[in-house]
Tab-separated table of C-alpha atoms in Angstrom:
chain	number	residue	atom	x	y	z
A	1	MET	CA	0.000	0.000	0.000
A	2	SER	CA	2.793	2.453	0.685
A	3	SER	CA	3.997	2.361	-2.918
A	4	ALA	CA	0.569	3.324	-4.297
A	5	THR	CA	0.466	6.730	-5.931
A	6	LEU	CA	-2.183	9.315	-5.279
A	7	PRO	CA	-4.846	9.736	-7.928
A	8	SER	CA	-4.692	13.506	-7.467
A	9	THR	CA	-2.326	15.695	-5.484
A	10	ALA	CA	-5.311	17.840	-4.472
A	11	GLN	CA	-6.389	14.985	-2.199
A	12	ALA	CA	-3.092	14.648	-0.339
A	13	HIS	CA	-4.263	16.284	2.882
A	14	ARG	CA	-7.433	14.217	2.965
A	15	ASP	CA	-5.518	11.015	2.266
A	16	ALA	CA	-2.958	11.837	4.957
A	17	ALA	CA	-5.711	12.545	7.486
A	18	TYR	CA	-7.235	9.189	6.582
A	19	ARG	CA	-3.887	7.461	7.224
A	20	PHE	CA	-3.567	9.206	10.600
A	21	ALA	CA	-7.072	8.101	11.571
A	22	VAL	CA	-6.433	4.525	10.450
A	23	GLY	CA	-3.188	4.448	12.429
A	24	ALA	CA	-4.937	5.661	15.567
A	25	PHE	CA	-7.731	3.144	14.994
A	26	TYR	CA	-5.232	0.265	14.637
A	27	PHE	CA	-3.543	1.280	17.863
A	28	ALA	CA	-6.829	1.624	19.750
A	29	VAL	CA	-8.295	-1.668	18.553
A	30	VAL	CA	-5.153	-3.747	19.020
A	31	SER	CA	-4.422	-2.244	22.440
A	32	GLY	CA	-8.031	-2.663	23.532
A	33	LEU	CA	-8.101	-6.293	22.460
A	34	GLY	CA	-4.768	-6.817	24.185
A	35	SER	CA	-6.187	-5.455	27.414
A	36	LEU	CA	-9.208	-7.738	27.167
A	37	VAL	CA	-7.044	-10.784	26.466
A	38	ALA	CA	-4.738	-9.775	29.319
A	39	LEU	CA	-7.618	-10.245	31.741
A	40	LEU	CA	-7.503	-13.968	30.984
A	41	PHE	CA	-3.857	-14.267	32.007
A	42	GLY	CA	-4.223	-12.973	35.560
A	43	PRO	CA	-0.976	-11.583	37.000
A	44	TYR	CA	0.865	-12.137	33.697
A	45	GLY	CA	-1.739	-10.058	31.911
A	46	VAL	CA	0.303	-6.883	32.322
A	47	VAL	CA	3.111	-8.363	30.238
A	48	VAL	CA	0.652	-9.543	27.587
A	49	SER	CA	-1.039	-6.136	27.533
A	50	VAL	CA	2.265	-4.300	27.104
A	51	LEU	CA	3.425	-6.613	24.315
A	52	VAL	CA	0.150	-6.340	22.433
A	53	SER	CA	0.162	-2.552	22.890
A	54	LEU	CA	3.611	-2.451	21.312
A	55	VAL	CA	2.235	-4.342	18.314
A	56	GLY	CA	-0.552	-1.745	18.103
A	57	VAL	CA	1.984	1.071	18.249
A	58	TYR	CA	3.998	-0.592	15.480
A	59	TYR	CA	1.114	-1.037	13.049
A	60	GLY	CA	-0.440	2.308	13.951
A	61	GLY	CA	2.926	3.983	13.489
A	62	ILE	CA	3.295	2.493	10.019
A	63	GLU	CA	0.013	4.082	8.938
A	64	VAL	CA	0.955	7.437	10.475
A	65	ALA	CA	4.321	7.289	8.684
A	66	ARG	CA	2.492	6.666	5.408
A	67	GLY	CA	0.389	9.757	6.072
A	68	ILE	CA	3.493	11.832	6.755
A	69	ASP	CA	5.035	10.469	3.549
A	70	LEU	CA	1.978	11.609	1.589
A	71	LEU	CA	2.222	15.117	3.035
A	72	VAL	CA	5.940	15.380	2.328
A	73	ARG	CA	5.524	14.174	-1.250
A	74	HIS	CA	2.689	16.654	-1.770
A	75	ALA	CA	4.742	19.522	-0.323
A	76	LEU	CA	7.699	18.628	-2.537
A	77	SER	CA	5.529	18.492	-5.633
A	78	GLU	CA	4.043	21.923	-4.859
A	79	THR	CA	7.431	23.549	-4.340
A	80	GLY	CA	8.746	22.177	-7.612
A	81	GLU	CA	10.965	19.728	-5.767
A	82	ARG	CA	13.626	22.307	-5.002
A	83	ARG	CA	16.767	20.656	-3.762
A	84	PRO	CA	19.222	22.105	-1.265
A	85	GLY	CA	22.068	23.772	-3.102
A	86	ALA	CA	20.044	24.374	-6.258
A	87	ALA	CA	20.142	27.863	-7.757
A	88	SER	CA	17.364	30.042	-6.376
A	89	ASP	CA	15.351	32.678	-8.242
A	90	SER	CA	15.961	35.440	-5.695
C-alpha cells in the first residue's frame, strides 16, 4: 500500500488525514483487544497487555508514517521539488 500513488495531489491532505485516523484506529483496537485478552492471564496479563500494545503502536505507526510520507511528497511536488544547493530565483 505504501507504494501506491495518489490519484490527485489535491487529495493529499485528505488522504494523509485518513492514514492518521487509520493508524490511531489500529492502535486503539489492538491495544483494547490486548487489554481484554490480558484479563484472561491474571498476573501475567500486564506483560501480555504491554506486548500487544507495542504491536498496536507498530502497526499504527506504520500508517501514520504513510500519512506523513503523503504530506511530504505533496509539499515537494508543490514547491517544484527544489533541492538544497540548487540555484534560487531570488
